[in-house]
Structures are given as C-alpha cells and as structure tokens.
C-alpha cells in the first residue's frame, strides 16, 4: 500500500485546492446552494471518500500535519469571542435575551437526547454529544473543533459522526421550518404584518459596522486575535489542575470576549469586520483540513444508531420550536417566524434560519422583529454559550 505524510505546507495546499473545488461545485449544483452546504464541506467530503476508497482497496493512504489546522480552529473561535458583546445584547432588548435562553435550553436538550440514545444503543455517551448540539446547534465549525476532543476522550469516530450529523442537520432544518410555522399560523389564526407597520430602527439593524479592510485594520485585527490566543492559551493548563477539561479554544474565546466588552465601554473601536473576515477565512481552511482527514470507515458500525438519533433530534427540534420557542417568544406572528428560523439554526446554521424566515415571510408578510432577534443570537451569542455547555457535558460524561 502506498502511504504519504503531507507536511504543513502541503496540507495547507491540499486544503486550498479542495476549498476551490467545493466552491466550484457549489456554484454548479443547486442543491448545495439551496441548503447552504459550506464549500469546504463539499471539497473535504469528496477527498475523504477518495481516501476511503484507497483504504478499502488497500492501495493508498494519506496522513496530514495537524498543527496548522489546530491553529486555524483556535483563531476562528477567538473571533467568535469578539462578537460576545454584553452591550449589544442589552441593546437588543429583552427578546434577544429570552431567545438566547430558549436556544441555550435546546442545546441542553439536544445533548441529553443524544447521550440517552447513545447509551440505549450501547455506545459511548460522548458519541451522543457528537450527534447533539455539537453538530446541530453548532454546525460544521463546532463539529470540527469538538470532534477531536471527543475522540481524545475515548469516543472513536466522533469526528465523522459530528460532520455527518451537521450535514444532515443543514438539510433537515430547512425542511421542517416552513411546515412548523405554517401549522402555527393555521392553529392560532395568525395574520402576517404589512410592510408599513413597523421597521427596525437603522441604528439597531447594524450589529457590526463594516469598516474598510486596510493593511492597518488587518494588522490590528491580527494583533487582537493573536494576543487573545496567547493569553487564553494559559487558561487551559490551569483548568486541568482543577480537574476541568477545556477545549483549546475556550480560553482564547473568553479572553476575546473580555477584550470586546472592555473596549465597548471606551472610546476605542475594534476592527470587527476585519476580525470577522479573518475568522471566516480561518474557518473555511480549518473545515477543509478537518474534513479531508475524516475516517469515514468508522461510520459503518454507527450507521443505524446515528440515523435513529438524528431522526429523533429532528422530531425534538420541530416539537421544541412548536411548543416552546413559539410560546415563550409571544405566541404571535413574529414568534411563528422565529420558530421557523429556530428550526434552521437549531439543526444547521444561521443562513438556514434566514432562508426559512425569508421563504415564510415572502408568502405571509414581513417580520422585522424576527429578522433582528434571531440573527443576533444565532450569529453572535449561541456559539459562545453552546461551546460552554458542550464543555460541561464532556466533563460530566467523559469521566
């Protein structure tokens, strides 16, 4: 069998090629555009299938340098920390806080469902977390980050399970959102808003000011990110001394959040748009690297349990949106739209939530409140709380 070990530069080059391939395929195949399947997921999965063929045929196998992948993962989640603004949360009003609580409760439920079903099938309970909020509320980014952590804790195949679950969730979330909201409208006799009823105040519609990306802004953004990564990295060994296992990116993410909130109370401004751009590029490269090294053969023994767990998670999401999200958010038209959106990012990602709401409001009338509240929570806050809650579950069930 031919074996090859890619060094750091070669690993990065392969990831870039797969990212470009994924972007090209996504433009050509409407399915991927419709369900917001990320380009690195497309390219990475194609390559992992290619390596699966090589393994099964005993003809070739590849291994990759993971140092840069880990660095990019930490960089991405550090940029997430810079979005956790308490000032912005307060500015969003009580509904933003309430919806964040609703979304966080779903995270707990998804993990309990996953762990319970994993135990039922006689699997490592950590695999239930890999099919819980890690891929569903978290998406591919969180899956790529926590997959190796779960595997290191003894959950063989967790990375492949999480990525497969995240991909399933993107499709399922789009499929259940519309029917849930439609049923709510019919049952409660809800009527959509008209265009002229109300608008989002202009100052509230901009959660991040998109400054021009210059060399100076880029330099400042990288300085903030790197300093947060450096200081935050010191928290990991300290946490181990008190018996708490933290993923490598939690420390940097917390430090970034602290820096953001300190600067929010001063006259200085962060180059947030540039920080987001750095984070998005880091995420795409990280995902390509993570997915191209997936061990798909580890999914074979988990196929039936995983399908059952994901189907149950889909039903739980639909019921939660119908009976919990809708009721707590006000039992009105806006709440129905948010229930539709929650199905999107509770099973996939914020773009899926936006697609669900756009499709539903196009036929039934606008909902400015939903379009303000849900993206603010989905894009800025839920990743932060999800990562924290996942860490708690790993420390509970990983012992």
mmCIF file of N, CA and C in Angstrom, residues 267-323:
data_model
loop_
_atom_site.group_PDB
_atom_site.id
_atom_site.type_symbol
_atom_site.label_atom_id
_atom_site.label_comp_id
_atom_site.label_asym_id
_atom_site.label_seq_id
_atom_site.Cartn_x
_atom_site.Cartn_y
_atom_site.Cartn_z
ATOM 1 N N UNK A 267 -13.736 54.681 24.293
ATOM 2 C CA UNK A 267 -13.913 55.371 23.015
ATOM 3 C C UNK A 267 -13.286 54.606 21.854
ATOM 4 N N UNK A 268 -12.404 53.658 22.156
ATOM 5 C CA UNK A 268 -11.729 52.884 21.111
ATOM 6 C C UNK A 268 -12.704 51.915 20.445
ATOM 7 N N UNK A 269 -12.466 51.631 19.160
ATOM 8 C CA UNK A 269 -13.306 50.685 18.437
ATOM 9 C C UNK A 269 -12.458 49.534 17.901
ATOM 10 N N UNK A 270 -13.016 48.350 17.960
ATOM 11 C CA UNK A 270 -12.355 47.180 17.386
ATOM 12 C C UNK A 270 -12.600 47.129 15.879
ATOM 13 N N UNK A 271 -11.646 46.634 15.096
ATOM 14 C CA UNK A 271 -11.876 46.415 13.659
ATOM 15 C C UNK A 271 -12.682 45.130 13.459
ATOM 16 N N UNK A 272 -13.965 45.174 13.861
ATOM 17 C CA UNK A 272 -14.772 43.953 13.932
ATOM 18 C C UNK A 272 -14.988 43.284 12.585
ATOM 19 N N UNK A 273 -15.236 44.097 11.558
ATOM 20 C CA UNK A 273 -15.465 43.489 10.244
ATOM 21 C C UNK A 273 -14.217 42.747 9.774
ATOM 22 N N UNK A 274 -13.066 43.349 9.976
ATOM 23 C CA UNK A 274 -11.811 42.705 9.578
ATOM 24 C C UNK A 274 -11.565 41.448 10.406
ATOM 25 N N UNK A 275 -11.861 41.513 11.696
ATOM 26 C CA UNK A 275 -11.738 40.335 12.558
ATOM 27 C C UNK A 275 -12.636 39.218 12.053
ATOM 28 N N UNK A 276 -13.860 39.570 11.644
ATOM 29 C CA UNK A 276 -14.796 38.560 11.117
ATOM 30 C C UNK A 276 -14.273 37.931 9.836
ATOM 31 N N UNK A 277 -13.663 38.754 8.976
ATOM 32 C CA UNK A 277 -13.110 38.234 7.720
ATOM 33 C C UNK A 277 -11.992 37.241 8.006
ATOM 34 N N UNK A 278 -11.105 37.592 8.928
ATOM 35 C CA UNK A 278 -10.025 36.679 9.319
ATOM 36 C C UNK A 278 -10.616 35.384 9.875
ATOM 37 N N UNK A 279 -11.662 35.523 10.703
ATOM 38 C CA UNK A 279 -12.311 34.348 11.278
ATOM 39 C C UNK A 279 -12.946 33.456 10.228
ATOM 40 N N UNK A 280 -13.612 34.062 9.245
ATOM 41 C CA UNK A 280 -14.279 33.277 8.197
ATOM 42 C C UNK A 280 -13.270 32.528 7.325
ATOM 43 N N UNK A 281 -12.164 33.183 7.003
ATOM 44 C CA UNK A 281 -11.132 32.519 6.206
ATOM 45 C C UNK A 281 -10.518 31.367 7.006
ATOM 46 N N UNK A 282 -10.268 31.617 8.284
ATOM 47 C CA UNK A 282 -9.713 30.570 9.150
ATOM 48 C C UNK A 282 -10.657 29.379 9.212
ATOM 49 N N UNK A 283 -11.969 29.656 9.336
ATOM 50 C CA UNK A 283 -12.959 28.581 9.425
ATOM 51 C C UNK A 283 -12.985 27.743 8.157
ATOM 52 N N UNK A 284 -12.965 28.393 7.005
ATOM 53 C CA UNK A 284 -13.033 27.651 5.743
ATOM 54 C C UNK A 284 -11.820 26.740 5.565
ATOM 55 N N UNK A 285 -10.636 27.263 5.857
ATOM 56 C CA UNK A 285 -9.432 26.443 5.720
ATOM 57 C C UNK A 285 -9.414 25.323 6.754
ATOM 58 N N UNK A 286 -9.836 25.655 7.974
ATOM 59 C CA UNK A 286 -9.889 24.647 9.034
ATOM 60 C C UNK A 286 -10.837 23.509 8.669
ATOM 61 N N UNK A 287 -12.033 23.854 8.176
ATOM 62 C CA UNK A 287 -13.003 22.831 7.807
ATOM 63 C C UNK A 287 -12.480 21.936 6.686
ATOM 64 N N UNK A 288 -11.849 22.549 5.696
ATOM 65 C CA UNK A 288 -11.301 21.752 4.595
ATOM 66 C C UNK A 288 -10.277 20.752 5.125
ATOM 67 N N UNK A 289 -9.410 21.211 6.037
ATOM 68 C CA UNK A 289 -8.400 20.322 6.611
ATOM 69 C C UNK A 289 -9.031 19.237 7.477
ATOM 70 N N UNK A 290 -10.040 19.626 8.248
ATOM 71 C CA UNK A 290 -10.679 18.667 9.147
ATOM 72 C C UNK A 290 -11.419 17.584 8.369
ATOM 73 N N UNK A 291 -12.130 17.988 7.329
ATOM 74 C CA UNK A 291 -12.956 17.032 6.596
ATOM 75 C C UNK A 291 -12.153 16.139 5.668
ATOM 76 N N UNK A 292 -11.056 16.663 5.121
ATOM 77 C CA UNK A 292 -10.293 15.831 4.189
ATOM 78 C C UNK A 292 -9.560 14.710 4.916
ATOM 79 N N UNK A 293 -9.451 14.829 6.251
ATOM 80 C CA UNK A 293 -8.788 13.769 7.032
ATOM 81 C C UNK A 293 -9.795 12.914 7.802
ATOM 82 N N UNK A 294 -11.085 13.036 7.473
ATOM 83 C CA UNK A 294 -12.096 12.212 8.140
ATOM 84 C C UNK A 294 -11.895 10.726 7.861
ATOM 85 N N UNK A 295 -12.191 9.916 8.861
ATOM 86 C CA UNK A 295 -12.095 8.465 8.729
ATOM 87 C C UNK A 295 -13.511 7.902 8.560
ATOM 88 N N UNK A 296 -13.993 7.935 7.333
ATOM 89 C CA UNK A 296 -15.377 7.553 7.072
ATOM 90 C C UNK A 296 -15.661 6.094 7.406
ATOM 91 N N UNK A 297 -14.625 5.253 7.378
ATOM 92 C CA UNK A 297 -14.848 3.832 7.676
ATOM 93 C C UNK A 297 -15.327 3.614 9.104
ATOM 94 N N UNK A 298 -15.111 4.611 9.975
ATOM 95 C CA UNK A 298 -15.555 4.487 11.358
ATOM 96 C C UNK A 298 -17.071 4.674 11.495
ATOM 97 N N UNK A 299 -17.721 5.167 10.424
ATOM 98 C CA UNK A 299 -19.173 5.375 10.464
ATOM 99 C C UNK A 299 -19.955 4.089 10.223
ATOM 100 N N UNK A 300 -19.315 3.098 9.635
ATOM 101 C CA UNK A 300 -20.038 1.885 9.220
ATOM 102 C C UNK A 300 -20.793 1.240 10.377
ATOM 103 N N UNK A 301 -20.130 1.046 11.508
ATOM 104 C CA UNK A 301 -20.767 0.378 12.644
ATOM 105 C C UNK A 301 -21.780 1.262 13.353
ATOM 106 N N UNK A 302 -21.745 2.561 13.052
ATOM 107 C CA UNK A 302 -22.627 3.510 13.741
ATOM 108 C C UNK A 302 -23.807 3.951 12.877
ATOM 109 N N UNK A 303 -23.929 3.378 11.687
ATOM 110 C CA UNK A 303 -24.905 3.871 10.719
ATOM 111 C C UNK A 303 -26.339 3.870 11.252
ATOM 112 N N UNK A 304 -26.831 2.716 11.712
ATOM 113 C CA UNK A 304 -28.224 2.624 12.169
ATOM 114 C C UNK A 304 -28.468 3.457 13.426
ATOM 115 N N UNK A 305 -27.621 3.352 14.471
ATOM 116 C CA UNK A 305 -27.837 4.201 15.644
ATOM 117 C C UNK A 305 -27.813 5.692 15.307
ATOM 118 N N UNK A 306 -26.906 6.092 14.414
ATOM 119 C CA UNK A 306 -26.797 7.511 14.061
ATOM 120 C C UNK A 306 -28.045 7.999 13.345
ATOM 121 N N UNK A 307 -28.561 7.192 12.435
ATOM 122 C CA UNK A 307 -29.787 7.574 11.719
ATOM 123 C C UNK A 307 -30.946 7.745 12.703
ATOM 124 N N UNK A 308 -31.080 6.817 13.638
ATOM 125 C CA UNK A 308 -32.152 6.897 14.631
ATOM 126 C C UNK A 308 -31.995 8.151 15.494
ATOM 127 N N UNK A 309 -30.782 8.395 15.968
ATOM 128 C CA UNK A 309 -30.551 9.567 16.810
ATOM 129 C C UNK A 309 -30.892 10.850 16.069
ATOM 130 N N UNK A 310 -30.480 10.951 14.812
ATOM 131 C CA UNK A 310 -30.724 12.179 14.042
ATOM 132 C C UNK A 310 -32.206 12.369 13.722
ATOM 133 N N UNK A 311 -32.909 11.285 13.461
ATOM 134 C CA UNK A 311 -34.347 11.398 13.211
ATOM 135 C C UNK A 311 -35.081 11.856 14.473
ATOM 136 N N UNK A 312 -34.691 11.308 15.611
ATOM 137 C CA UNK A 312 -35.288 11.734 16.883
ATOM 138 C C UNK A 312 -34.950 13.198 17.152
ATOM 139 N N UNK A 313 -33.716 13.598 16.888
ATOM 140 C CA UNK A 313 -33.321 15.002 17.087
ATOM 141 C C UNK A 313 -34.150 15.931 16.200
ATOM 142 N N UNK A 314 -34.462 15.488 14.998
ATOM 143 C CA UNK A 314 -35.276 16.309 14.087
ATOM 144 C C UNK A 314 -36.681 16.494 14.644
ATOM 145 N N UNK A 315 -37.262 15.412 15.151
ATOM 146 C CA UNK A 315 -38.599 15.493 15.747
ATOM 147 C C UNK A 315 -38.579 16.387 16.984
ATOM 148 N N UNK A 316 -37.553 16.233 17.800
ATOM 149 C CA UNK A 316 -37.418 17.066 19.003
ATOM 150 C C UNK A 316 -37.322 18.539 18.628
ATOM 151 N N UNK A 317 -36.559 18.845 17.592
ATOM 152 C CA UNK A 317 -36.416 20.237 17.153
ATOM 153 C C UNK A 317 -37.758 20.796 16.709
ATOM 154 N N UNK A 318 -38.506 20.045 15.923
ATOM 155 C CA UNK A 318 -39.802 20.515 15.441
ATOM 156 C C UNK A 318 -40.771 20.740 16.603
ATOM 157 N N UNK A 319 -40.813 19.795 17.533
ATOM 158 C CA UNK A 319 -41.704 19.926 18.691
ATOM 159 C C UNK A 319 -41.279 21.078 19.590
ATOM 160 N N UNK A 320 -39.975 21.259 19.754
ATOM 161 C CA UNK A 320 -39.465 22.331 20.603
ATOM 162 C C UNK A 320 -39.835 23.696 20.011
ATOM 163 N N UNK A 321 -39.643 23.836 18.700
ATOM 164 C CA UNK A 321 -39.990 25.094 18.046
ATOM 165 C C UNK A 321 -41.489 25.371 18.151
ATOM 166 N N UNK A 322 -42.279 24.295 18.017
ATOM 167 C CA UNK A 322 -43.735 24.433 18.020
ATOM 168 C C UNK A 322 -44.277 24.765 19.412
ATOM 169 N N UNK A 323 -43.817 24.022 20.414
ATOM 170 C CA UNK A 323 -44.405 24.157 21.751
ATOM 171 C C UNK A 323 -43.631 25.091 22.692
#
